[in-house]
Coordinates of C-alpha atoms and ligand atoms in Angstrom, one line a residue:
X1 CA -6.4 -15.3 -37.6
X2 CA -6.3 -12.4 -35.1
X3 CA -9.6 -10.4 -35.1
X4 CA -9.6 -6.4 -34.3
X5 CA -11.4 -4.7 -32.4
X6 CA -12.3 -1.0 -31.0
X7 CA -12.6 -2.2 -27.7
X8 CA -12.2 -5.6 -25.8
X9 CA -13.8 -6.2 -22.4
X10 CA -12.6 -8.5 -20.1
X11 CA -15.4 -9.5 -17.9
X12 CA -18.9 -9.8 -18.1
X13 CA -19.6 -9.1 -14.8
X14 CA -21.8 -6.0 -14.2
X15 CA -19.3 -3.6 -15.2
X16 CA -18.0 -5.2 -18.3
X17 CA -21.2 -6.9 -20.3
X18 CA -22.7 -2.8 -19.7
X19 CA -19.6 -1.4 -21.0
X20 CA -19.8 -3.6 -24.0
X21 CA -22.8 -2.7 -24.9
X22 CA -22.5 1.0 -24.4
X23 CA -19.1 0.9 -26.8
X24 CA -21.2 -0.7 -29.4
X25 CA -23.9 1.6 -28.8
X26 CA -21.5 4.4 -29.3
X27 CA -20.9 2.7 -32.7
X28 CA -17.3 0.4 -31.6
X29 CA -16.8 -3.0 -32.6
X30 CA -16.5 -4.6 -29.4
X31 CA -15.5 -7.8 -27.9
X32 CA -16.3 -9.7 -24.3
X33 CA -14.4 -12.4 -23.0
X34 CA -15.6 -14.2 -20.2
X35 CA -14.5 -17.4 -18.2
X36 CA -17.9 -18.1 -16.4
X37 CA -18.9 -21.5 -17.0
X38 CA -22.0 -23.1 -16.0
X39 CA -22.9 -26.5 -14.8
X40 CA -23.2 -27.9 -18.5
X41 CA -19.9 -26.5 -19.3
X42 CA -21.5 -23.4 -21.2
X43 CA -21.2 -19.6 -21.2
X44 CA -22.7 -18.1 -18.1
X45 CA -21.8 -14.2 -18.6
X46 CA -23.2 -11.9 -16.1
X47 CA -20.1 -12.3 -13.1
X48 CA -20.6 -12.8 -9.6
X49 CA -23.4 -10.5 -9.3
X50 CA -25.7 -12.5 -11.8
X51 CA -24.1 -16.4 -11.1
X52 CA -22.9 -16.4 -7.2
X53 CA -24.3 -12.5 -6.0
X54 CA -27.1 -10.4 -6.3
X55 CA -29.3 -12.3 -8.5
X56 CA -29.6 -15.8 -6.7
X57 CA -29.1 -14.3 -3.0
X58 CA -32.5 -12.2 -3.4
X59 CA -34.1 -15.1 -5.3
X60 CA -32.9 -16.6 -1.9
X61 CA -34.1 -14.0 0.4
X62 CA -37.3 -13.9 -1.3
X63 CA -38.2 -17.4 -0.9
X64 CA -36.7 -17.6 3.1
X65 CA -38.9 -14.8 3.4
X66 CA -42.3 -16.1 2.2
X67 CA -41.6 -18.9 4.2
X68 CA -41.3 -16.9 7.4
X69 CA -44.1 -15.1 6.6
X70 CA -46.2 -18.4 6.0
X71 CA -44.9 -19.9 9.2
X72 CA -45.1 -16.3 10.9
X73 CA -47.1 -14.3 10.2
X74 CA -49.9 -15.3 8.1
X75 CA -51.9 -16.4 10.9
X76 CA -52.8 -12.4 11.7
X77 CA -53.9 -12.1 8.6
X78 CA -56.3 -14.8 9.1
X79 CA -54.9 -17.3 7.0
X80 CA -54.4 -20.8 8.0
X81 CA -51.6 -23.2 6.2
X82 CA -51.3 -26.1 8.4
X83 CA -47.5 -27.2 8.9
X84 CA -45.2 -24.8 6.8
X85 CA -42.6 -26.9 5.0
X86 CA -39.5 -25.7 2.9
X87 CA -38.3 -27.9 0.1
X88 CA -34.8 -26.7 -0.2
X89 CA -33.6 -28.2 -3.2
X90 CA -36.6 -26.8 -5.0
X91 CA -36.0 -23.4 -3.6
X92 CA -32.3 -23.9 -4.9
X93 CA -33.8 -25.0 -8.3
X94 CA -35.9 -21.7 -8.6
X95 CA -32.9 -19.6 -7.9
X96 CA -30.9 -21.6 -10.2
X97 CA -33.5 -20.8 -12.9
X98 CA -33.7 -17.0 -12.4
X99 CA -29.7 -17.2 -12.8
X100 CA -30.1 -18.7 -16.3
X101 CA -32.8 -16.3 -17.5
X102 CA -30.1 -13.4 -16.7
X103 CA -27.0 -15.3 -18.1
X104 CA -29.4 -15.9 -21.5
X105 CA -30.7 -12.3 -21.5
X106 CA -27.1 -11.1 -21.4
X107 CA -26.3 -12.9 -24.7
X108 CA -29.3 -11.7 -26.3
X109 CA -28.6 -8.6 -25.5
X110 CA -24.9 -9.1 -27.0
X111 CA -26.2 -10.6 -29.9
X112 CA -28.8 -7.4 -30.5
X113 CA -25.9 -4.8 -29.9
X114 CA -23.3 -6.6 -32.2
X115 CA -20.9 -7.4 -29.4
X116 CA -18.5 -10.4 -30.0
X117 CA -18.9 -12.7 -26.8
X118 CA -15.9 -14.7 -26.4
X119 CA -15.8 -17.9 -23.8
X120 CA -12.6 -18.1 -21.8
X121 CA -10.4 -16.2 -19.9
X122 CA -8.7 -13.6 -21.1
X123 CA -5.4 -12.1 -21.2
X124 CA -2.5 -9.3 -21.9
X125 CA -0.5 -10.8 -24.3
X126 CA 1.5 -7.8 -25.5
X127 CA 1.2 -3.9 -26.3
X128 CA 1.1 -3.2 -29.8
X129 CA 2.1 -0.1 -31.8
X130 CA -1.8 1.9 -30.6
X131 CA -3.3 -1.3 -28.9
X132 CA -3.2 -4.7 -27.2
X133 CA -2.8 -7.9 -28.2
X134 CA -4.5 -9.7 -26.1
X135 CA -5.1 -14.1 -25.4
X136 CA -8.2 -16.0 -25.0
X137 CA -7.9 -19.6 -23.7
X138 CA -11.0 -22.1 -22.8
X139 CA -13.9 -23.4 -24.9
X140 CA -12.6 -20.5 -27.5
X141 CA -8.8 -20.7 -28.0
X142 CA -8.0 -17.3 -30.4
X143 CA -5.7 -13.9 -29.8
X144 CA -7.2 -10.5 -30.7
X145 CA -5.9 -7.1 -31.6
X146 CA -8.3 -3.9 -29.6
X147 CA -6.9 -0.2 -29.5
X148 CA -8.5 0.4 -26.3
X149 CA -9.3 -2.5 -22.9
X150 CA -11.4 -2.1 -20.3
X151 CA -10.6 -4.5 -17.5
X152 CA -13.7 -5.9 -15.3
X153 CA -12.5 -8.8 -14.0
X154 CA -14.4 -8.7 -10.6
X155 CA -13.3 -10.1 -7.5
X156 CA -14.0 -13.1 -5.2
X157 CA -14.0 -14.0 -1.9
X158 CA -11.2 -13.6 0.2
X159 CA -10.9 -17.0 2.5
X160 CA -9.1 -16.5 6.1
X161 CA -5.4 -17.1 6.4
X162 CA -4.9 -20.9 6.3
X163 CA -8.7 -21.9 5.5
X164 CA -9.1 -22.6 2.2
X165 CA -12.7 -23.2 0.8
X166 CA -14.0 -26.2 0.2
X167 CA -17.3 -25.3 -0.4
X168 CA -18.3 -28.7 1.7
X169 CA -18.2 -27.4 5.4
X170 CA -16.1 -23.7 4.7
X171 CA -18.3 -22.2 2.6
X172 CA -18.1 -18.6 0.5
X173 CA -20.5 -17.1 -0.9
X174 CA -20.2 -19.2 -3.8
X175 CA -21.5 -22.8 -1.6
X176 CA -23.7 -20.8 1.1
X177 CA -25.9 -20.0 -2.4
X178 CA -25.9 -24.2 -3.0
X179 CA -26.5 -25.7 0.0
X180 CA -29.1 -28.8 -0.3
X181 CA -30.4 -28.5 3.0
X182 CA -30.5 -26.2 5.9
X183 CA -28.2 -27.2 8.3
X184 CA -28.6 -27.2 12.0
X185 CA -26.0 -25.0 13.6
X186 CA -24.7 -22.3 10.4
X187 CA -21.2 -20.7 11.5
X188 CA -20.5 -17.0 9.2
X189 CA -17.2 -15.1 10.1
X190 CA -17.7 -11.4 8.9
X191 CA -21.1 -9.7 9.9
X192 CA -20.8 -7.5 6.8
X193 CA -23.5 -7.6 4.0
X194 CA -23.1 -11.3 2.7
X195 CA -23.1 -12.3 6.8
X196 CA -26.2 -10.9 7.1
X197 CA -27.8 -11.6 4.3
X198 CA -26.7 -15.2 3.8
X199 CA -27.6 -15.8 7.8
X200 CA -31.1 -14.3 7.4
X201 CA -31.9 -16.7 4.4
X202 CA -30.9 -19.9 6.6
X203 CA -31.7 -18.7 10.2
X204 CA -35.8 -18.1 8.6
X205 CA -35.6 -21.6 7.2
X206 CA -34.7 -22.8 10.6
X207 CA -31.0 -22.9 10.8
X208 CA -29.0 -21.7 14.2
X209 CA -27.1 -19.0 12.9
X210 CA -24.3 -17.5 14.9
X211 CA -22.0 -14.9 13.1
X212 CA -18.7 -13.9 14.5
X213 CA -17.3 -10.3 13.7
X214 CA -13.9 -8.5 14.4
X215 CA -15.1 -5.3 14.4
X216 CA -16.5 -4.0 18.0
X217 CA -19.2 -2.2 15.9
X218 CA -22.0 -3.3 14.2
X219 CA -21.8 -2.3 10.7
X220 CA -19.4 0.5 11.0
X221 CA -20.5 2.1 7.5
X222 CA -23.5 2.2 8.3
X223 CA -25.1 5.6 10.3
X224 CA -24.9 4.9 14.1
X225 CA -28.6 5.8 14.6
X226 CA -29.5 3.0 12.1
X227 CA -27.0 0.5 12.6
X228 CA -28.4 0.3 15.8
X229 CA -32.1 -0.6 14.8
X230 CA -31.3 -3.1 12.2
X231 CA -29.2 -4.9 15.1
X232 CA -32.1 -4.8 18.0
X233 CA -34.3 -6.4 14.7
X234 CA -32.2 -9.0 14.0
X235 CA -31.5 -9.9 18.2
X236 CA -35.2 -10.4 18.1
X237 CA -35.0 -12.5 15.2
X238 CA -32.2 -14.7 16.9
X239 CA -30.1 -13.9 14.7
X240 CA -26.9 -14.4 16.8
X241 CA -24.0 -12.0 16.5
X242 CA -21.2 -11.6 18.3
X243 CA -19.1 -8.2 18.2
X244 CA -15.1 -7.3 18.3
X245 CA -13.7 -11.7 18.5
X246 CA -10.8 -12.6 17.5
X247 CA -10.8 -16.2 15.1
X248 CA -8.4 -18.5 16.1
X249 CA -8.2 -21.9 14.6
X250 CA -10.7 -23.5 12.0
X251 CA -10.8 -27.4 11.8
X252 CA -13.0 -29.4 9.9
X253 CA -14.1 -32.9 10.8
X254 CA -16.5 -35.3 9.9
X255 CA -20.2 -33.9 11.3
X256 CA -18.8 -30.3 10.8
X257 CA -16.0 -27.5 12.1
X258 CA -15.0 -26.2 15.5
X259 CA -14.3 -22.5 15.4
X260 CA -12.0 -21.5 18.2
X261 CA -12.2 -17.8 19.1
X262 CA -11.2 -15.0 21.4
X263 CA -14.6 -13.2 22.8
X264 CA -15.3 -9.2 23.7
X265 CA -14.0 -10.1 27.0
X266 CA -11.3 -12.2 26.3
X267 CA -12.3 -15.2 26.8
X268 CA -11.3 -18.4 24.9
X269 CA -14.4 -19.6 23.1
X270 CA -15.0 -22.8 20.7
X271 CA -18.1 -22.6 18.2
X272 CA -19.2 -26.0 16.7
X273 CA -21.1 -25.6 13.5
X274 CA -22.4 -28.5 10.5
X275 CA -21.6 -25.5 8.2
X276 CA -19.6 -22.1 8.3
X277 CA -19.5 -19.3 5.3
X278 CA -16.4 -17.3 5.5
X279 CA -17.9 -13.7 4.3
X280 CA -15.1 -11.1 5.0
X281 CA -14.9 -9.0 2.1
X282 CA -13.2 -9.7 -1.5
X283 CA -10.0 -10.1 -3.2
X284 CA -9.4 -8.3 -7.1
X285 CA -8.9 -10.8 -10.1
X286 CA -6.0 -10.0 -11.7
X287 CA -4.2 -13.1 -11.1
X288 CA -3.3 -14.9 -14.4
X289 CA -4.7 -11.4 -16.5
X290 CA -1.0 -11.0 -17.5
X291 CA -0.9 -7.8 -16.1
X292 CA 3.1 -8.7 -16.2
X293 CA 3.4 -8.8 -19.8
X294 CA 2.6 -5.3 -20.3
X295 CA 3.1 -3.2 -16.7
X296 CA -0.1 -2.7 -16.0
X297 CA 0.4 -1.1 -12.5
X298 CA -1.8 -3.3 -9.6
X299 CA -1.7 -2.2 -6.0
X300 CA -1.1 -3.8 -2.7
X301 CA -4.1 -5.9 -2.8
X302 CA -4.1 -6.6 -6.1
X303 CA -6.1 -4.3 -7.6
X304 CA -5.8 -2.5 -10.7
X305 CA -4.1 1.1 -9.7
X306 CA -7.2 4.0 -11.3
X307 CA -8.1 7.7 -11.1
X308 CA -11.3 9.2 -10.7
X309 CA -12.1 8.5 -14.3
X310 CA -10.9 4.8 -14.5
X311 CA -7.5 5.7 -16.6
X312 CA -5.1 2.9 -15.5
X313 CA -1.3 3.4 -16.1
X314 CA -1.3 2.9 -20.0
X315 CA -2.6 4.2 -22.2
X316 CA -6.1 3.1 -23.8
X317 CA -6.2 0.5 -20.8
X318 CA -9.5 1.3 -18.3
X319 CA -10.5 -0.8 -15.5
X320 CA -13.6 -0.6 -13.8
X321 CA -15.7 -2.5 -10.9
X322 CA -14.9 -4.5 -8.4
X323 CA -11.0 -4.9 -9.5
X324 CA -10.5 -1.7 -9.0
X325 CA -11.0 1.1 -5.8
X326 CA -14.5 2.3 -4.1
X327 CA -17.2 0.1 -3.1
X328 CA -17.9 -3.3 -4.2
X329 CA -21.1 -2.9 -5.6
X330 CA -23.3 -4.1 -9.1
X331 CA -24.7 -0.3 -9.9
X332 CA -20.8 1.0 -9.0
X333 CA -19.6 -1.3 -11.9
X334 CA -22.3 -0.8 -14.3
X335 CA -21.8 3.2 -13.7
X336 CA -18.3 3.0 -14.5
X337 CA -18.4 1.0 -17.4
X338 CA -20.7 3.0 -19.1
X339 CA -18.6 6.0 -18.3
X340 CA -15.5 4.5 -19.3
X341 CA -17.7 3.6 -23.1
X342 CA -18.0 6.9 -22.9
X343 CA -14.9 8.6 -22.3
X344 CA -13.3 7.0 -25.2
X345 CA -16.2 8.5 -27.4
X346 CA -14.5 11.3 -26.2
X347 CA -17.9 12.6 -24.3
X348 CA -17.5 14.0 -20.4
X349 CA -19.5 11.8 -18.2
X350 CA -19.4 12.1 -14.4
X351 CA -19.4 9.6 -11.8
X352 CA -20.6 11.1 -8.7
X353 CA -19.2 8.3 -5.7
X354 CA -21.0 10.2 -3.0
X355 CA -24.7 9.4 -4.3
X356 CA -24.0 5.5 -4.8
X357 CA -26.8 3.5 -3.3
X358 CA -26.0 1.0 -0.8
X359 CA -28.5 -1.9 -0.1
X360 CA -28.8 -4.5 2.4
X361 CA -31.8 -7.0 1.8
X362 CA -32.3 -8.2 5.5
X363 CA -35.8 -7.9 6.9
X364 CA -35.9 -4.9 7.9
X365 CA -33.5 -4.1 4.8
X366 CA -31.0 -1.2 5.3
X367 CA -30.6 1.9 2.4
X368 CA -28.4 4.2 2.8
X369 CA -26.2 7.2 0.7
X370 CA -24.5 10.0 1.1
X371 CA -23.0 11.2 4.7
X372 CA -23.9 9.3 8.1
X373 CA -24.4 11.2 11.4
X374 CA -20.9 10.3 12.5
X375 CA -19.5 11.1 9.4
X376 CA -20.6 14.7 9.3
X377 CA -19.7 15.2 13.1
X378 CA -16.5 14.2 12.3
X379 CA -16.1 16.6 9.2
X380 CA -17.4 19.8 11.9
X381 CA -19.9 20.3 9.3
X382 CA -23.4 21.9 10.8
X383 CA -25.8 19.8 10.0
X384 CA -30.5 19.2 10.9
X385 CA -31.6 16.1 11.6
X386 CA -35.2 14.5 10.8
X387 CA -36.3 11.3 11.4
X388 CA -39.6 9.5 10.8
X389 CA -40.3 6.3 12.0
X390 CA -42.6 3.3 9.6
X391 CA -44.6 2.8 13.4
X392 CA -46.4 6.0 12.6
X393 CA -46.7 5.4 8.6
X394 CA -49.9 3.9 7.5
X395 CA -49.1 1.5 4.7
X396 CA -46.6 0.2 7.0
X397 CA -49.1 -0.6 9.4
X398 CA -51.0 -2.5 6.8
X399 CA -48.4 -4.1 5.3
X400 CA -48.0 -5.4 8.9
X401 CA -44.4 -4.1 9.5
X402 CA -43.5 -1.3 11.2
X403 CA -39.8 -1.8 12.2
X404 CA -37.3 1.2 11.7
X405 CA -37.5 4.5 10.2
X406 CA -36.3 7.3 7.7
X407 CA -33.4 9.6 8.9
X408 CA -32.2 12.9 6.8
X409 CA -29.6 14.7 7.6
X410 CA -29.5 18.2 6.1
X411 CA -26.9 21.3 6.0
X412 CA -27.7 23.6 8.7
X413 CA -27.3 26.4 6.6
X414 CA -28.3 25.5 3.2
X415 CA -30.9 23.0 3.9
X416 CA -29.3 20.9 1.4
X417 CA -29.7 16.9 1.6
X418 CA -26.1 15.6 2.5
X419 CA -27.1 12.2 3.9
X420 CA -30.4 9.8 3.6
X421 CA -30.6 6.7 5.8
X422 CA -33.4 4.0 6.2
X423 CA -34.0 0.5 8.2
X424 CA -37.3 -0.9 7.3
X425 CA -39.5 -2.3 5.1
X426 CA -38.7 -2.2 1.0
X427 CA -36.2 0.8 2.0
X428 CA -34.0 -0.8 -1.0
X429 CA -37.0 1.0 -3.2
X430 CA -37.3 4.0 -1.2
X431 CA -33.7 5.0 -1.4
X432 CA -34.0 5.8 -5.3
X433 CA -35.9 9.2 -4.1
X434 CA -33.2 9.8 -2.4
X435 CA -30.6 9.5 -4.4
X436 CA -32.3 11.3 -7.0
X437 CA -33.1 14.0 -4.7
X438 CA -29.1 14.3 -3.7
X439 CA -28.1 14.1 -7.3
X440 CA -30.2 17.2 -8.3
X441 CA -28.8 18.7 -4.9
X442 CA -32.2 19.0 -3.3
X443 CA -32.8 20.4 -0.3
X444 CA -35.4 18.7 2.7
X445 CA -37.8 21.5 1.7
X446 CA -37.8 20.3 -1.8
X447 CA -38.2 16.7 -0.6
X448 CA -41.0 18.0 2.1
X449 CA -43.0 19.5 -0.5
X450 CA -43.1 16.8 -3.3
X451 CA -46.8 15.2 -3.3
X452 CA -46.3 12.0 -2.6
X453 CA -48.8 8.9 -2.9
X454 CA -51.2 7.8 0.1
X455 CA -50.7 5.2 1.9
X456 CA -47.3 4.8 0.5
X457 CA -44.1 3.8 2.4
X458 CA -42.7 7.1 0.4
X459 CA -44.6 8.9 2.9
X460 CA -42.0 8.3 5.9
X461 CA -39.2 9.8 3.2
X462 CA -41.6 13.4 2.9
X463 CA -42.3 13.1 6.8
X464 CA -38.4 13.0 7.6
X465 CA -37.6 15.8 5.4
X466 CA -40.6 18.0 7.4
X467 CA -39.3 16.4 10.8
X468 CA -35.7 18.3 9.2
X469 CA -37.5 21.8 9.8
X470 CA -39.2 20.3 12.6
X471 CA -42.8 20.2 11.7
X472 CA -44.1 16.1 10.4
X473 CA -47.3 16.1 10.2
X474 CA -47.9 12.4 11.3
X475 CA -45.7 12.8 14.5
Ligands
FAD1 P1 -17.9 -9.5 -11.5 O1 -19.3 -9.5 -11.4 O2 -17.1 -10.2 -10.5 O3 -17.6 -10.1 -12.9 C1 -16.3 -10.3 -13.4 C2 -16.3 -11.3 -14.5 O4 -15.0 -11.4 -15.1 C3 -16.7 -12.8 -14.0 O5 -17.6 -13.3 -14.8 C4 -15.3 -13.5 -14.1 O6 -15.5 -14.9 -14.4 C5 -14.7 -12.8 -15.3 N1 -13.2 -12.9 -15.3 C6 -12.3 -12.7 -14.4 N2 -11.1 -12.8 -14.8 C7 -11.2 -13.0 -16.2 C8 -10.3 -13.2 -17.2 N3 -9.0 -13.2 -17.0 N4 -10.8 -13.5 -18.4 C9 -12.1 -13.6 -18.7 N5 -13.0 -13.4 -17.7 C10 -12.6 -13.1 -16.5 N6 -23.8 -5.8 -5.3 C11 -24.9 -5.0 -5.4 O7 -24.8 -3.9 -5.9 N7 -26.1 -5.5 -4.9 C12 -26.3 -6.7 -4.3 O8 -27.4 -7.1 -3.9 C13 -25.1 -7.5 -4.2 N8 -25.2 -8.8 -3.7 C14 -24.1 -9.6 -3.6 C15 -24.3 -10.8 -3.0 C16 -23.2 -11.6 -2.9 C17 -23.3 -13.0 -2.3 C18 -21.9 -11.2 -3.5 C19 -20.7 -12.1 -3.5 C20 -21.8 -10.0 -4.1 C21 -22.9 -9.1 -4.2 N9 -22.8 -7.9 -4.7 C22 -23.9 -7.1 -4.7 C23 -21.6 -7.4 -5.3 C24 -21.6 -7.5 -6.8 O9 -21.8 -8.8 -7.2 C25 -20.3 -7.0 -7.4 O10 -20.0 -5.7 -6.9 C26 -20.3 -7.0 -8.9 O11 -20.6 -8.2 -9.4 C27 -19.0 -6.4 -9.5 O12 -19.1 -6.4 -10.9 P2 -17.8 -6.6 -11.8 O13 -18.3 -6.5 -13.2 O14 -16.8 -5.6 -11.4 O15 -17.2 -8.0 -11.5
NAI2 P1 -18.1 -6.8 3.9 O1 -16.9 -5.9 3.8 O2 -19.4 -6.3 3.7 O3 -18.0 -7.4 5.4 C1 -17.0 -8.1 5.9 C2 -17.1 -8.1 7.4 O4 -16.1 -9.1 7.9 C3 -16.7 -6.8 8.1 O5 -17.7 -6.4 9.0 C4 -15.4 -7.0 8.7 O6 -15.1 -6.3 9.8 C5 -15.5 -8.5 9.0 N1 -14.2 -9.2 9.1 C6 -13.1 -9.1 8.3 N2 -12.1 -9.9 8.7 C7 -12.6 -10.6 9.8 C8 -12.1 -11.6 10.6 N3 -10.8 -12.2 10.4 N4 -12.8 -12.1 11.6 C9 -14.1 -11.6 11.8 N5 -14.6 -10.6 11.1 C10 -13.9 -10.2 10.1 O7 -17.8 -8.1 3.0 P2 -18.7 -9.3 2.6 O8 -19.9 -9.5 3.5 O9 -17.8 -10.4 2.4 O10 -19.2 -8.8 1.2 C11 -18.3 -8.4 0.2 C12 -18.8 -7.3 -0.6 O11 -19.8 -7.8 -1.5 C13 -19.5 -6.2 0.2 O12 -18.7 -5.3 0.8 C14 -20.4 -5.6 -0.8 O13 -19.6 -4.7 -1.5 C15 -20.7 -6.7 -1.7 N6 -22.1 -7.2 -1.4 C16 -23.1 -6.3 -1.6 C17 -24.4 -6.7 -1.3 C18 -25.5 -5.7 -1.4 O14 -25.2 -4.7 -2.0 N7 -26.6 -5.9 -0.9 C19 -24.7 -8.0 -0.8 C20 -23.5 -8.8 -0.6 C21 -22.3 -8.4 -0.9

């Protein structure tokens, strides 16, 4: 028999196993269905981010980087290790393990909110007089009834024209997160976040990695100043990447795949590589959601058509996350979910798009929100600049890195925060004051005159904002 529900989900990605549980916070019987399935054949809620994105690529990062660091770097601090060795599958193992913990924490906390977790994809089956009727196919075969649906289906990644993955030798984000063992030569196509990520893990545990980008600039969302500094770290890294090509053919053979391109100059170009990841951004899932059955309006790409507030086209349907507009990010998706609980609890929350965090976990890892330099040129707007750099920041120093610094850009006028920007050491932490600080609509004098701990890193954020009016006392 068809059970009813408040509200279904579909997704348990970030955005949809949050909004579940917000809906049943607010007191609605609620239902997730998800298709995630893990090796045994069980639920594995928790989307990309937990089973093929955030989770296991920093469990990744983490590990590549204590080994660099053992191989590198302990040495200064006195410490001998002999040879360094990596045991990848165990490394692999470790990750796989973290990913588990968060799959099983996510249906615990289902199970302590009273949401209904259903395994299997879900669908739109029809629209009902106030509601959905909606399928559920896989390890549970049922139909439901839910006045209103919130659609998180995620996204996945979008594979160059004519080169499918295999997830052998063309790899998404999906295989670069299983290989075995580190190959020699590491092709990646796209030098966006997963490219530089998913190189930096397998270039410190020895691979050659050489990543190819379209783009003639080096992470063109980033601010100018900083793009710039993360790129002059990872050259000295030899981390290898090559600016505004054009990719021509891929073939696959036996010991790996020739990648013919078109250089800067012109020039034809071949790249041989034992492996290559294809990391050039994502596609929506809404295939097979039966988005048909009730005109549920998609766009272009795919992606389910929403205001500002996540209203779709009908009525009681909401979609939020990656399937939908703005950035593809975990903290986007969660935000929206919860708003979305929310708003049909009739409540007025507010989503504010121009203080969402964005994060890339390199070494030196790149924070940014809010307006870049070449943003606010653009706009006209009048704007200070201060900038402190981690070389003249004494925990820094101890810590034994020093590379990049903290930019804030303020309103000439008003003084107010409009943009904060960081390359450098555990910036991915230090961005939260930021963030906070742009949310309340601080201004640099607010952020200059916070007491902030010694030696802390958080000390180059309260030196930028004095550098704004000119007068750090470290520099
Ligand atoms: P998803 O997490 O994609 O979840 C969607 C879920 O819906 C999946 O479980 C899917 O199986 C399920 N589903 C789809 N269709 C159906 C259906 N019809 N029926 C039932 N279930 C269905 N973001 C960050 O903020 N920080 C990071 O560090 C970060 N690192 C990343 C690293 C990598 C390698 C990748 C690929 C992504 C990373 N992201 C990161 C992006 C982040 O993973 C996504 O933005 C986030 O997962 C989006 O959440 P979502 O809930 O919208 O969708
Ligand atoms: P991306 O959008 O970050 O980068 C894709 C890059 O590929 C761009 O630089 C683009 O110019 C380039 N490109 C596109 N087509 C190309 C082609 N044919 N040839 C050469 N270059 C090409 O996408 P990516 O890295 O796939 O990641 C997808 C999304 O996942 C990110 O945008 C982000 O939202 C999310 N993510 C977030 C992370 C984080 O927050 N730390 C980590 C990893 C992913």
């Amino acid at each position: 028999m068809s059970q009813t529900f408040d509200i279904a989900v579909i997704g348990a990605g970030p955005g949809g196993y949050i909004a579940a549980i917000r809906a049943a916070q607010l007191g609605y019987r609620v239902a997730c269905i998800d298709a995630w399935t893990n090796a045994s054949g069980g639920p594995a809620p928790g989307g990309t981010c937990t089973n093929v994105g955030c989770i296991p690529s920093k469990a990744l990062l983490q590990s590549s980087e204590h080994f660099e660091h053992a191989r590198l770097h302990f040495a200064d601090h006195g410490i001998a290790t002999g040879t360094v060795k990596i045991d990848v599958p165990t490394m692999v193992a470790r990750k796989d393990a973290i990913v588990k913990q968060n799959n099983d924490g996510i249906l615990y906390l289902f199970k302590k909110n009273k949401v209904t977790f259903l395994h299997g994809r879900g669908s739109f089956v029809r629209a009902l007089d106030g509601g959905y009727e909606l399928a559920v196919e896989g390890a549970q075969n049922t139909t439901l009834q839910a006045r209103h649906v919130i659609v998180a289906t995620g996204s996945r990644a979008r594979a160059l024209p004519g080169v499918a993955f295999d997830e052998e030798r063309i790899l998404s984000n999906d295989g670069a997160l299983r290989l075995q063992a580190v190959p020699k030569k590491l092709a990646i196509i796209g030098a966006g976040v997963i490219g530089l990520e998913m190189g930096s893990v397998w270039r410190r545990l020895g691979a050659e990695v050489t990543i190819l980008e379209g783009l003639p600039t080096f992470l063109a969302a980033a601010d100018e100043q900083i793009a710039k500094e993360a790129k002059k770290a990872f050259d000295k890294q030899g981390l290898k990447i090559e600016l505004g090509v054009k990719v021509g053919e891929v073939k696959t053979h036996k010991r790996g795949v020739t990648i013919a391109y078109t250089d800067a100059q012109g020039q034809g170009q071949t790249l041989e590589a034992e492996r290559l990841i294809v990391s050039i951004g994502r596609v929506p899932n809404t295939e097979g959601l039966g988005a048909d059955k009730v005109g549920l309006k998609l766009d272009e790409r795919g992606a389910i058509v929403v205001d500002a507030l996540c209203r779709t086209n009908l009525p009681g349907v909401w979609a939020v996350g990656d399937v939908v507009r703005g950035p593809m990010l975990a903290h986007k998706a969660e935000e929206e979910g919860v708003a979305v609980a929310e708003r049909i609890a009739g409540q007025h929350p507010h989503v504010d798009f121009n203080t969402i965090p964005w994060v890339i976990y390199t070494s030196p890892e790149v924070a940014w929100v809010g307006a870049t330099e070449q943003q606010l040129k653009a706009s006209g707007r009048a704007y200070k600049v201060g900038t402190f750099p981690f070389m003249a920041n004494g925990r820094a120093r101890a810590l034994g890195d020093t590379t990049g610094m903290v930019k804030i850009l303020a309103d000439a006028a008003t003084d107010q925060v409009l943009g904060v920007h960081m390359v450098g050491p555990l910036v991915s932490e230090l961005i939260a004051e930021a963030v906070m600080a742009m949310e309340f609509k601080a201004s640099a004098e607010d952020i200059a005159r916070i007491c902030h701990a010694h030696p802390s890193l958080s000390e180059a954020t309260k030196e930028a904002a004095l550098a704004v009016d000119k007068r750090p006392l470290n520099f």
